[in-house]
Each structure stands twice: as structure tokens, then as C-alpha cells.
XYZ file of C-alpha atoms in Angstrom:
666
model
C 38.452 5.460 -4.775
C 36.060 8.063 -6.378
C 32.764 6.700 -5.135
C 31.020 8.797 -2.652
C 31.857 6.236 0.102
C 29.599 6.436 3.016
C 26.926 8.784 1.590
C 24.559 5.851 0.673
C 24.465 1.895 0.532
C 22.443 -0.120 -1.833
C 22.665 -3.803 -1.809
C 20.543 -6.778 -2.817
C 20.208 -10.039 -1.107
C 20.363 -13.127 -3.288
C 16.628 -13.411 -3.207
C 16.152 -10.043 -5.009
C 14.970 -8.100 -2.055
C 16.015 -4.514 -2.341
C 17.415 -3.056 0.676
C 16.997 0.728 1.863
C 19.818 3.273 0.879
C 21.507 4.094 4.121
C 24.407 6.054 5.176
C 27.351 3.960 6.547
C 29.797 5.980 8.502
C 32.257 3.019 8.971
C 33.072 3.219 5.050
C 34.154 6.502 5.387
C 36.143 5.320 8.293
C 37.499 2.618 6.062
C 38.287 4.897 3.365
C 40.489 7.144 6.033
C 42.090 3.570 6.852
C 43.046 3.437 3.202
C 44.067 6.945 2.378
C 46.286 7.674 5.395
C 48.973 4.790 4.507
C 48.961 6.026 0.970
C 50.031 9.674 2.048
C 52.407 8.424 4.711
C 53.823 5.831 2.112
C 54.931 8.903 -0.277
C 55.850 11.183 2.591
C 57.917 8.617 4.831
C 57.945 5.225 3.078
C 60.133 3.593 5.765
C 57.231 4.381 8.168
C 54.503 2.320 6.207
C 56.466 0.211 3.715
C 53.329 -1.356 2.424
C 51.092 1.876 2.389
C 50.493 1.492 -1.302
C 48.051 -1.276 -0.380
C 45.616 1.595 0.411
C 44.617 1.681 -3.327
C 43.518 -1.968 -3.249
C 41.121 -1.043 -0.336
C 39.812 1.670 -2.527
C 39.093 -0.645 -5.219
C 36.901 -2.895 -2.918
C 35.099 -0.168 -1.652
C 34.302 1.312 -5.244
C 33.000 -2.018 -6.545
C 30.985 -2.440 -3.256
C 29.260 0.920 -3.627
C 28.971 1.118 -7.384
C 27.570 -2.226 -7.605
C 24.845 -1.586 -4.790
C 23.885 1.663 -6.670
C 23.527 -0.090 -10.085
C 21.460 -3.013 -8.660
C 19.050 -0.529 -6.791
C 18.544 1.401 -9.910
C 18.101 -1.758 -11.943
C 15.907 -3.255 -9.458
C 13.491 -0.133 -9.599
C 13.666 0.411 -13.157
C 15.682 3.557 -12.943
C 18.770 2.193 -14.580
C 20.213 4.335 -17.483
C 23.630 4.513 -18.841
C 23.594 8.179 -19.386
C 22.508 8.673 -15.838
C 25.071 6.554 -14.422
C 27.892 8.335 -16.368
C 26.321 11.718 -15.569
C 26.737 10.841 -11.936
C 30.352 9.746 -12.392
C 31.311 12.905 -14.334
C 30.060 15.081 -11.490
C 31.760 13.018 -8.845
C 35.112 12.716 -10.659
C 35.747 15.506 -13.127
C 35.378 18.775 -11.078
C 37.933 17.997 -8.515
C 40.203 16.295 -11.110
C 40.103 19.138 -13.150
C 40.969 21.735 -10.685
C 44.060 19.439 -9.557
C 45.078 19.147 -13.109
C 45.018 22.676 -13.920
C 47.140 23.504 -10.894
C 49.542 20.671 -11.842
C 49.816 22.160 -15.201
C 50.468 25.771 -14.152
C 53.122 24.671 -11.679
C 54.823 22.469 -13.936
C 54.885 25.097 -16.704
C 56.945 27.397 -14.340
C 59.387 24.689 -12.770
C 59.694 21.654 -14.773
C 62.588 21.210 -17.162
C 61.643 20.770 -20.832
C 61.799 16.906 -20.778
C 59.796 16.742 -17.717
C 57.110 19.217 -18.949
C 56.843 17.231 -22.031
C 56.291 14.122 -19.819
C 53.605 16.082 -17.920
C 51.889 17.007 -21.157
C 51.750 13.340 -22.014
C 50.473 12.285 -18.452
C 47.886 15.096 -18.464
C 46.476 14.118 -21.881
C 46.450 10.606 -20.775
C 44.718 11.491 -17.310
C 42.036 13.662 -19.086
C 41.280 10.503 -21.163
C 41.588 8.264 -18.136
C 44.418 6.151 -19.627
C 47.242 6.940 -17.708
C 47.736 3.348 -16.504
C 48.358 2.575 -20.126
C 50.724 5.336 -20.502
C 52.767 4.281 -17.418
C 52.682 0.670 -18.350
C 54.301 1.626 -21.958
C 56.843 4.003 -20.159
C 58.033 1.548 -17.653
C 61.880 0.704 -18.440
C 65.339 1.297 -17.719
C 64.986 4.984 -18.976
C 61.839 5.581 -17.053
C 61.858 9.149 -15.391
C 62.134 9.317 -11.598
C 58.774 9.295 -9.677
C 59.304 13.019 -8.506
C 59.162 14.200 -12.020
C 55.708 12.841 -12.653
C 53.207 14.771 -10.493
C 50.470 12.725 -12.158
C 51.783 9.406 -11.364
C 48.963 8.550 -8.948
C 46.048 8.884 -11.505
C 46.873 5.283 -12.724
C 44.253 4.160 -10.272
C 41.452 6.394 -11.309
C 42.060 5.183 -14.901
C 41.683 1.638 -13.966
C 38.514 2.207 -12.028
C 36.886 4.328 -15.160
C 38.068 1.490 -17.487
C 36.297 -1.173 -15.399
C 33.209 0.968 -15.351
C 33.113 1.553 -19.155
C 31.568 -2.054 -19.385
C 30.491 -2.771 -15.819
C 27.046 -1.091 -15.905
C 26.074 -2.688 -19.212
C 27.290 -6.101 -17.823
C 25.034 -5.591 -14.792
C 21.811 -4.655 -16.626
C 22.180 -7.736 -18.939
C 23.248 -10.132 -16.269
C 20.280 -9.046 -14.127
C 17.853 -9.785 -16.812
C 19.396 -12.913 -18.046
C 20.678 -14.667 -15.011
C 19.096 -12.571 -11.971
C 19.323 -15.274 -9.480
C 22.841 -16.665 -10.482
C 24.567 -13.471 -11.167
C 26.710 -13.670 -8.056
C 28.139 -16.788 -9.596
C 28.803 -15.183 -12.850
C 30.630 -12.426 -11.105
C 32.542 -15.101 -8.967
C 33.614 -16.698 -12.395
C 35.098 -13.368 -13.922
C 36.698 -12.577 -10.512
C 38.463 -15.928 -10.543
C 39.799 -15.666 -14.110
C 40.933 -11.977 -13.579
C 42.787 -13.341 -10.259
C 44.251 -16.299 -12.016
C 45.353 -14.097 -15.004
C 46.902 -11.660 -12.657
C 48.633 -14.347 -10.806
C 49.907 -16.043 -13.816
C 51.108 -12.677 -15.407
C 52.906 -11.194 -12.167
C 55.635 -13.701 -12.541
C 56.120 -12.911 -16.205
C 55.252 -9.122 -16.712
C 54.824 -7.537 -13.219
C 54.033 -4.127 -14.664
C 51.266 -5.444 -16.793
C 49.672 -7.000 -13.570
C 50.080 -3.909 -11.829
C 48.767 -1.490 -14.250
C 46.219 -3.070 -16.485
C 42.447 -3.400 -15.614
C 42.066 -6.778 -16.527
C 44.472 -8.021 -13.807
C 43.036 -5.614 -11.399
C 39.237 -6.094 -11.936
C 39.069 -9.062 -9.412
C 39.647 -6.504 -6.531
C 36.577 -4.631 -7.667
C 34.544 -7.584 -8.225
C 35.239 -8.609 -4.591
C 33.460 -5.534 -3.525
C 30.599 -6.110 -6.016
C 30.104 -9.701 -4.742
C 29.753 -8.394 -1.017
C 27.096 -5.893 -2.441
C 25.025 -8.968 -3.482
C 25.585 -11.007 -0.276
C 23.042 -10.582 2.390
C 25.150 -10.135 5.624
C 22.199 -8.659 7.734
C 21.853 -12.005 9.766
C 25.410 -12.217 10.695
C 25.718 -12.802 14.573
C 27.437 -9.993 16.711
C 30.461 -12.287 17.504
C 30.941 -12.941 13.729
C 30.748 -9.341 13.121
C 33.257 -8.564 15.650
C 35.544 -11.246 14.331
C 35.124 -9.634 10.873
C 35.872 -6.221 11.754
C 39.057 -7.134 13.826
C 40.223 -9.515 11.558
C 39.860 -7.191 8.492
C 41.547 -4.312 10.352
C 44.424 -6.611 11.289
C 44.723 -7.817 7.627
C 44.921 -4.221 6.477
C 47.360 -3.158 9.199
C 49.621 -6.140 8.570
C 49.583 -5.232 4.786
C 50.621 -1.711 5.671
C 53.340 -2.456 7.950
C 55.066 -5.652 6.700
C 54.209 -5.652 2.997
C 57.163 -3.951 0.892
C 57.554 -2.822 -2.744
C 59.961 -5.573 -3.384
C 57.204 -8.080 -2.888
C 55.166 -9.402 -6.195
C 51.994 -7.287 -6.278
C 49.171 -7.392 -6.565
C 48.676 -11.081 -7.222
C 48.140 -13.551 -4.194
C 49.526 -10.910 -2.016
C 46.873 -8.323 -2.611
C 44.442 -11.014 -1.286
C 45.419 -9.870 2.367
C 44.032 -6.237 2.192
C 41.125 -6.855 -0.254
C 39.719 -9.762 1.921
C 40.391 -7.410 4.907
C 38.488 -4.499 3.478
C 35.558 -6.832 2.335
C 35.293 -8.279 5.718
C 35.054 -4.773 7.466
C 32.220 -4.003 4.929
C 30.314 -7.301 5.699
C 30.894 -6.551 9.545
C 28.860 -3.153 9.211
C 25.849 -4.360 7.347
C 22.457 -3.109 8.605
C 24.256 -0.330 10.731
C 25.431 -2.976 13.268
C 29.191 -1.984 13.094
C 31.307 -3.098 16.085
C 34.122 -1.147 17.261
C 32.384 1.981 16.098
C 34.906 4.146 18.233
C 37.623 2.935 15.612
C 35.664 3.223 12.347
C 33.082 5.873 12.968
C 34.667 8.538 15.059
C 34.504 12.106 13.738
C 38.046 12.445 12.743
C 38.098 9.441 10.603
C 34.773 9.866 9.037
C 35.888 13.484 8.182
C 39.238 11.981 6.630
C 37.259 9.573 4.625
C 35.055 12.308 3.225
C 37.992 14.301 1.877
C 39.739 11.169 0.829
C 39.263 11.529 -2.747
C 40.657 15.167 -2.905
C 43.274 14.037 -0.533
C 44.233 11.404 -3.022
C 44.328 13.884 -5.806
C 46.261 16.583 -4.241
C 48.861 14.869 -1.873
C 51.122 13.566 -4.666
C 51.570 16.754 -6.957
C 52.516 18.574 -3.733
C 55.131 16.048 -2.658
C 56.434 15.581 -6.224
C 56.779 19.257 -6.784
C 58.468 19.971 -3.444
C 61.153 17.243 -3.947
C 61.646 18.275 -7.643
C 62.480 21.832 -6.763
C 64.614 20.783 -3.908
C 66.239 17.953 -5.654
C 66.262 15.835 -2.926
C 63.802 13.993 -0.415
C 61.976 15.869 2.110
C 63.205 16.253 5.645
C 60.727 15.171 8.612
C 59.692 18.906 9.013
C 59.116 19.438 5.190
C 57.050 16.135 4.963
C 54.849 17.492 7.836
C 54.297 20.635 6.052
C 53.765 18.991 2.728
C 51.011 16.648 4.525
C 49.402 19.648 6.160
C 49.166 21.381 2.835
C 47.702 18.371 1.261
C 44.870 18.179 3.932
C 44.323 21.824 3.538
C 43.967 21.521 -0.287
C 41.773 18.282 0.267
C 39.411 20.174 2.636
C 39.021 23.078 0.295
C 38.468 20.697 -2.853
C 35.999 18.993 -0.808
C 33.930 21.793 0.327
C 34.228 24.235 -2.858
C 34.354 21.815 -5.704
C 33.210 18.195 -4.746
C 30.143 18.806 -2.608
C 28.597 21.716 -4.790
C 28.959 19.758 -7.784
C 27.405 16.612 -6.448
C 24.550 18.547 -4.863
C 23.756 21.038 -7.605
C 21.508 19.761 -10.585
C 23.367 20.452 -13.925
C 21.843 19.514 -17.327
C 23.243 16.659 -19.505
C 24.624 19.245 -21.780
C 26.215 21.148 -19.094
C 27.860 18.200 -17.561
C 29.197 16.276 -20.282
C 29.963 19.770 -22.308
C 32.139 20.875 -19.382
C 33.805 17.494 -19.182
C 34.625 17.713 -22.814
C 35.998 21.182 -22.676
C 38.229 20.102 -19.897
C 39.398 17.425 -21.725
C 40.132 19.440 -24.844
C 42.174 21.826 -22.869
C 44.472 19.137 -21.303
C 44.798 17.177 -24.553
C 45.683 20.574 -26.372
C 48.550 21.117 -23.598
C 49.829 17.747 -24.052
C 50.086 18.166 -28.029
C 51.601 21.575 -27.419
C 54.447 20.387 -25.051
C 55.013 17.688 -27.408
C 55.283 19.909 -30.443
C 57.823 22.189 -28.683
C 59.752 19.626 -26.952
C 58.915 20.958 -23.537
C 59.006 24.850 -24.269
C 62.728 25.019 -23.555
C 62.741 28.990 -24.165
C 61.439 29.181 -20.496
C 64.782 28.596 -19.106
C 67.040 30.675 -21.496
C 70.319 30.360 -19.333
C 69.981 26.416 -19.024
C 71.381 24.943 -22.230
C 69.506 21.552 -21.888
C 67.788 19.536 -24.937
C 65.683 16.647 -24.851
C 67.662 13.679 -25.556
C 66.492 10.062 -26.001
C 68.681 7.973 -23.904
C 67.218 4.867 -25.946
C 68.880 5.966 -29.053
C 72.170 6.918 -27.575
C 72.309 3.651 -25.907
C 71.106 1.534 -28.677
C 68.471 0.161 -26.235
C 66.855 -3.358 -26.398
C 69.356 -4.008 -29.191
C 72.943 -3.456 -27.996
C 71.777 -2.336 -24.470
C 69.534 -5.119 -23.236
C 67.025 -4.645 -20.477
C 66.450 -7.938 -18.929
C 66.208 -9.638 -22.267
C 67.868 -12.870 -22.984
C 71.374 -12.488 -24.487
C 70.066 -14.404 -27.653
C 68.625 -10.699 -28.662
C 72.005 -9.265 -28.874
C 73.454 -9.557 -32.335
C 76.998 -9.025 -33.191
C 76.274 -7.434 -36.528
C 73.801 -5.100 -35.208
C 76.004 -4.052 -32.533
C 79.225 -3.435 -34.409
C 79.716 0.336 -35.376
C 82.156 0.013 -38.243
C 84.755 2.852 -38.982
C 84.416 2.061 -42.754
C 82.688 -0.784 -44.422
C 84.890 -3.362 -45.936
C 87.994 -1.987 -44.062
C 89.707 -4.290 -41.650
C 90.071 -2.063 -38.804
C 91.111 -2.337 -35.215
C 88.372 -3.462 -32.767
C 87.458 -1.960 -29.614
C 84.788 -3.999 -27.309
C 82.623 -1.884 -24.808
C 81.330 -4.176 -22.262
C 79.538 -3.509 -19.061
C 76.088 -2.173 -17.755
C 74.533 1.317 -18.345
C 77.629 3.141 -17.348
C 79.286 1.308 -20.244
C 76.513 2.011 -22.549
C 76.497 5.611 -22.003
C 79.987 5.683 -23.264
C 79.102 4.250 -26.651
C 77.975 7.537 -28.114
C 81.422 9.248 -27.399
C 83.294 6.151 -28.747
C 81.498 6.434 -31.875
C 82.375 10.082 -32.214
C 86.024 9.203 -31.691
C 85.945 6.435 -34.660
C 86.870 8.894 -37.370
C 90.006 9.881 -35.287
C 90.832 6.299 -34.165
C 89.800 4.431 -37.332
C 88.459 1.685 -35.376
C 85.304 -0.618 -35.237
C 83.160 -0.307 -32.098
C 81.470 -3.446 -30.689
C 78.706 -2.695 -27.840
C 77.894 -5.522 -25.338
C 75.809 -4.150 -22.318
C 72.953 -4.920 -20.322
C 71.142 -2.760 -17.660
C 72.365 -3.479 -14.172
C 74.739 -6.135 -15.184
C 78.325 -5.685 -14.557
C 81.094 -7.050 -16.621
C 82.015 -10.089 -14.705
C 83.439 -13.314 -15.830
C 82.347 -16.651 -14.298
C 79.794 -14.749 -11.864
C 78.272 -18.046 -11.042
C 74.881 -16.466 -11.370
C 71.875 -18.412 -12.820
C 70.025 -14.995 -13.438
C 69.301 -13.261 -16.652
C 72.490 -11.199 -15.749
C 74.586 -14.328 -15.198
C 73.388 -15.784 -18.437
C 74.162 -12.383 -20.219
C 77.622 -12.291 -18.602
C 78.538 -15.976 -19.780
C 77.327 -14.924 -23.366
C 79.169 -11.597 -23.434
C 82.539 -13.198 -22.251
C 82.263 -15.766 -25.108
C 81.725 -13.095 -27.446
C 84.841 -11.176 -26.173
C 86.810 -14.133 -26.570
C 85.384 -14.933 -30.021
C 86.050 -11.262 -31.081
C 89.458 -11.223 -29.751
C 89.600 -7.290 -29.577
C 92.478 -4.978 -29.897
C 91.092 -3.254 -26.730
C 88.450 -4.145 -24.221
C 86.820 -1.309 -22.283
C 84.935 -2.275 -19.279
C 83.183 -0.153 -16.475
C 80.214 -0.569 -14.315
C 77.755 1.579 -12.241
C 78.739 3.054 -8.905
C 75.626 1.648 -7.089
C 76.108 -1.851 -7.807
C 74.630 -3.808 -4.895
C 77.510 -5.997 -4.513
C 80.102 -5.124 -1.458
C 83.291 -3.450 -2.386
C 85.233 -6.578 -1.776
C 83.032 -8.682 -4.007
C 83.408 -6.072 -6.676
C 87.332 -6.253 -6.467
C 87.362 -10.288 -6.579
C 84.844 -10.354 -9.532
C 86.628 -7.443 -11.372
C 89.989 -9.048 -10.853
C 88.867 -12.340 -12.051
C 87.571 -10.797 -15.199
C 90.672 -8.878 -15.725
C 92.749 -12.013 -15.211
C 90.868 -13.911 -17.765
C 91.416 -11.354 -20.224
C 94.940 -11.145 -19.480
C 95.653 -14.859 -20.043
C 93.751 -14.545 -23.425
C 96.145 -11.770 -24.391
C 93.333 -9.185 -24.586
C 94.168 -5.689 -23.617
C 92.028 -4.125 -21.186
C 90.997 -0.420 -20.193
C 89.262 -0.393 -16.960
C 87.198 2.889 -16.425
C 86.647 4.008 -12.929
C 83.561 5.267 -11.068
C 81.511 8.249 -12.451
C 80.268 10.813 -9.847
C 76.483 10.578 -9.103
C 74.431 13.149 -7.467
C 71.409 13.379 -5.129
C 69.247 14.355 -7.920
C 68.997 14.756 -11.620
C 71.944 16.993 -12.837
C 69.673 19.413 -15.039
C 67.637 20.063 -11.943
C 70.686 20.923 -9.815
C 71.784 23.249 -12.440
C 68.376 24.980 -12.775
C 68.379 25.192 -8.833
C 72.040 26.763 -8.622
C 71.032 29.295 -11.412
C 67.949 30.144 -9.637
C 69.807 31.129 -6.483
C 72.697 32.854 -8.338
C 75.267 30.372 -7.718
C 77.936 28.860 -10.090
C 76.212 25.983 -11.826
C 79.074 24.208 -13.335
C 80.307 22.227 -10.323
C 78.568 20.380 -7.441
C 79.137 18.003 -4.804
C 78.739 14.328 -5.678
C 76.569 11.931 -3.457
C 78.527 8.857 -3.902
C 81.523 7.819 -1.681
C 83.466 6.292 -4.589
C 83.725 2.813 -2.827
C 83.154 1.144 -6.406
C 86.120 3.121 -7.635
C 88.571 2.072 -4.917
C 87.586 -1.697 -5.635
C 88.190 -1.182 -9.320
C 91.412 0.551 -8.784
C 92.630 -2.360 -6.401
C 91.663 -4.906 -8.966
C 93.518 -2.977 -11.699
C 96.604 -2.802 -9.674
C 96.456 -6.554 -8.666
C 96.422 -7.584 -12.485
C 98.630 -4.821 -14.096
C 95.608 -3.461 -16.141
C 95.276 0.167 -17.374
C 92.732 2.174 -15.228
C 91.546 5.735 -15.703
C 89.804 7.590 -12.692
C 86.801 9.485 -13.818
C 86.890 11.200 -10.477
C 90.467 12.473 -10.915
C 89.091 13.630 -14.347
C 85.970 15.572 -13.081
C 86.483 16.295 -9.497
C 88.654 18.679 -7.594
C 88.124 18.553 -3.751
C 84.575 17.754 -2.856
C 83.260 19.452 -6.174
C 82.735 17.699 -9.429
C 82.142 18.914 -12.914
C 78.403 18.794 -13.774
C 78.309 20.866 -16.987
C 80.180 21.200 -20.343
C 79.947 24.649 -21.828
C 76.492 25.210 -20.206
C 75.321 21.673 -21.164
C 74.552 19.215 -18.547
C 77.083 16.480 -18.180
C 74.216 13.887 -17.272
C 70.752 13.686 -17.889
C 69.566 11.971 -14.609
C 71.625 11.349 -11.338
C 74.792 10.298 -13.169
C 73.946 8.738 -16.734
C 75.859 10.848 -19.297
C 74.314 13.108 -21.702
C 75.649 13.017 -25.347
C 77.747 16.056 -24.438
C 78.790 14.297 -21.276
C 79.720 11.158 -23.326
C 81.757 13.261 -25.824
C 83.503 14.969 -23.295
C 84.541 11.983 -21.297
C 85.556 9.726 -24.165
C 87.722 12.892 -25.616
C 89.705 13.171 -22.319
C 90.338 9.416 -22.334
C 91.119 9.253 -26.230
C 94.945 9.447 -25.914
C 94.967 6.417 -23.733
C 92.431 4.526 -26.031
C 94.265 5.256 -29.335
C 97.692 4.541 -27.876
C 96.476 1.245 -26.988
C 95.430 0.808 -30.490
C 98.826 2.032 -31.806
C 97.058 4.955 -33.495
C 98.879 8.252 -33.890
C 96.557 11.363 -33.155
C 97.334 14.977 -32.636
C 95.847 16.471 -29.443
C 94.778 19.425 -31.896
C 92.557 17.329 -33.950
C 89.141 18.648 -34.495
C 87.628 15.535 -33.883
C 89.159 14.870 -30.462
C 89.655 17.817 -28.029
C 91.666 16.765 -25.170
C 92.106 19.936 -22.623
C 95.875 20.132 -21.984
C 95.378 21.220 -18.257
C 95.186 17.693 -16.868
C 97.973 15.331 -16.110
C 97.928 11.842 -17.066
C 94.848 10.379 -16.042
C 96.133 6.875 -15.360
C 99.469 4.903 -14.664
C 100.034 1.907 -16.820
C 101.023 -0.760 -14.568
C 102.411 -2.913 -17.196
C 102.224 -3.570 -20.771
C 101.948 -7.073 -21.962
C 103.528 -7.122 -25.436
């Protein structure tokens, strides 16, 4: 992606004869074919659902060109590791540094504390070419939304540079040791990388996506085509390769989706397509020149590195500030601004640094200075928790949802149910005391109530057991063989074994099941609990919003508007299904919609603190508030007396009874 594609081409045939460096405009055209879908995918995903495969095309181009350049230098006795990295630094660092500086400056003005802290981490990782490793470790249920990560796209640069840490040395050693068989050595490594990636993608798709050992085969495909002599290909064969390669890439762009396993075997389609186009144009005999070599395509190819750098920060910041997706008009404007920024970057930064001769001291010293600056920014944002003093009117602090939810212990994230432990997930009111037992069962929208229930324990004198799993609703006998189905089976067995005084169940509003299916499944669960004499409190649907609640509050405050209420994005279909299930089974039901909303506006802050940290998951303040409002119902169910004036539970008196008890099963 970062190679000067099309500026020159250096390849060796298998007989060891060097070929002349030569400009190949079709490679710039191929880069244009790669970058355009990537940008469109980030602007209008529905238009090009597989636009992300452009990165894989870039990997092939990079492997092809770098290998050609390296072999030319090695063959002519000019190979030098320092020379190679000097060339890489001048090609990569200047444009990247300017983009990083812009991203950091804008982020310091608009990003909320937690997002600025995350930007600092990303900037640090990007400057050290390790952002793919950071993203791999950050992936999880509590990972931030993409539009809060303006440097998300730098993972591919990191993969390339990690590959090129060892590749030049490998080429030099392999050329000396097995000159005539080097292509077979590369083919063997390529096969191992591909096989490993195919194996891992079914077990850890994020590792297959982000880690270089599982992506190396894509660059090595390009490397192999730098070593194969395609000059003698017949014109009809060239036309077939060019047309077939283009079709393969276009099929990937328009037919692939982000739901497909990727990279793995699916990546073969765009990778082989890119390699076929490269092979078709060897020796300047490119078929269909009007497609690959026309002036607009070549120009887009020349600015493609800068366009890749600039397009995502501009899109991400626009969506972040507006707290929504871009409209078609806004997408066009963002795309044009990205092209303008890329053109300026190419002419003002990229070309001057490539053409001008810099000493080794200046080259590596400048790169080191830039790295120190971004590392320092990352350490500063980490030490200051994202510099919250930038927003004196916004009362928000960085919270760790993983701690609040007891993540990966009592809130499972795809782990087997055997990872859940009743002792670790029982929060006792007082050790050694036989207290009433409350079980909290559900998905993340049950888990975020755990914090509030733990604060209620002192007033209610009960033990709390948390049984929750990401994206797994509390259904009995759901008939699923998935990880969620196994969790549901294990969770229900635990509920039966514990025989709690109160079972609290709830679920996320965006469950993929249809409302009627939700009603049937929840009614089955409630009936099963009723047959066993287990008292159940069903908590209704929580309002969710078009963007993270802290961002909405910041946007309202910046416009001088009231920032305590806002219109939710959900239609409360799940609420209606749950309410019906409760009525059918004579189960207690509490409506959070009635609790938080009036008309089409819902409460989004408590005493200035955001009620949720993303589009719906509660903050600690939000969890405390919700549980305090339903506390009378909970404690009455436990037969616990409580004063509404208790310091530990504050229940505002301005709301009527939140739910009607359909029946008591005494």
C-alpha cells in the first residue's frame, strides 16, 4: 500500500537475468482499482459491501514491487539494509506524520476523554507500526465504535512494515544460499502462512485478520510474481489474465460482505485477481490500456497512499461530531475533501521527500523525533485520562465497563459456560450470613444492572448472583446448539439449582429475533420459572440512541441546547414483546421506557452524568439510578422493609408505580 507503485518495476526471471527498471502505469491503475472501493466502503458500505478487499490488492502490489526492487539491488551488488529502510522511511513517514499531526490536533479539540485516551494509544501504536497488534488486543464486546477510532485504518501499514522487518534480510540470505530455488522457498512459506490463516480464521478470526503471520501469504503472492518471467505470455493469455483479474476483484468488491470469513480462502479471489493483472502487463504489453492506464486512473493510483491515509480520519471525525452516519451529500463532500487532502499531501509532502536527497542522520533523526512526539502524546493522554478538563460542562469520566460488568468472569464474551463460576459470581451481602438470593440473568443489558444491584445490597441485605453472556438472551430451552444455546442451558440449570428468592431477567433491545419469537421464548422462560415457584421480575427495554450518549450530550451543549433529554432511536418492539409475555404468565414487569421517557424524549443524564457510555449500555451512575428506581419492587419481592428516604437508595417520589403486578404466586 505504501510502495511507489508504478514508478518503477524490477523483476528477475528464474534464470537470474536482471530486467530493466521500467515505469508501469497499469500498476497505478490497479492501485486506483484498490483504493476507490476502500474509500467507498467507508462512505457508503451498502454500495460496495466488499470494498475492504482493496487492502488485499495493495498487499499484492507491495510484495511485487518491494521484491523486484530488492532483487535488483541484490543482483547488482547494491543491497544495503540501511539503504532499504532509508527508502522506506522517506516513502512512509512524512505523509504519515502529517496525517497523524492533524488527527491528534483535531482529536484534542473534539474527542471525549475516553476517546482521546484511545487516540493517544492508537497514535503511539501507529508511530511504532504496531496498531494491528493494539487493535487485535482491543477487539471485544467493549471495543469502541469505529468512528471513535480515526487511526483504525493504520493496521494495514503496520502489517506491511512488520513483514518488511525480516523480508529484506531473508531475500539477501536466500539469494546467496538457494538462488535458483528461491521461488520454491517463497512458495513453501506462502503455503504455510495461508494454511495457518485458514486454520486460525475458524478459531480466532481477529488474529487471522490483524496478525502479520496470517497475512504474509498475500504479500508473498506478489513476491512470487516478481520472480516469474511472464514476458513470453501470448497476447490472448494476457487479455484473459487482465480481464479475469479485473472480474475477480470486482466480484469481490460487489459480492463479498463483512459477514464472510476473511481473509482465509475467500481472500484468494482478489489476491489472485491482482496477481493476474500484474502478470498481464509484464514488458509493457498491457491489454485494455483504456481501463488500467487512462490518466484519471493513473492519477488516483499516484495519490492512493495519501488518499488511504486521509480518507478515514475525515470520515470518522465527521461522523463523530454529527453523532450519526453521513448523509449522501455529506458523504460526497467528505470524499471530495479526502481527495483534496490526498492531492496536497502527494504534491507537497510525498514527492518532495522522495525526490530530495536527505542524509541518513536527517532521515532517521526526523523519523525518531516524530515517533517521540506521538509516543509522548500517548503517554500524556494515558496519564491524564484523556484530559477531561477540556470539557468543564460535561461531567463524564472514563469508566471500565469490563470491571463494571465483571467481564469474562460473570459476563462471558463467547466463552464456554464452564468458564462461569458460581462462587466468583456470587456477590455476598455479608460473609457467613444466610441472606435472600437475587439472580441476575441475561445479556449485556442485564450485566450493566449488576453494578446498581451491588450498591443496593446494603439496603436489601441480599446476595447477588450474576449469570450473563454477551448477545445471549435469558431463554429456557431455546433449542440452539450455539455457544449461546449452551450458555442458556447451563444458566437455567444454575437458576434451578440456586432456587433464588428473586430472578431478574432482561435483554438487549436489538436482539435479532423477531418480536413474536421474543414473546414466545420469554413466555416459555417465565412459565418454566413459575412452575418451579421462582419469583421473576422482568425488566423492559432500555432506550437506545443513534450515537454514544456522551457525544450526544457534548453536541447538545455545543449548540446551547438542553442536554438532559433526547429522542431515542429504538422503536421499543422488544418492550412490547416482553410486556405481552409478562401479562400472559402473570409476571412482574417494570417498564424502563415509562421510567425514563416522556413523549418522544428520554432522560440521558443524571445530575450531569451520562446515563450510558455508548448508545445504550449504562454507566455506573446510570446503573445506580435505574436500580434505585426499581428498588421498592425488588425489595418488596424479597419481603425487605425499606424507607424511601434511605441514604443508600434514593427513589424520586414523582413517579407512579412502575409496573402492575399481575399476580402474586404465594
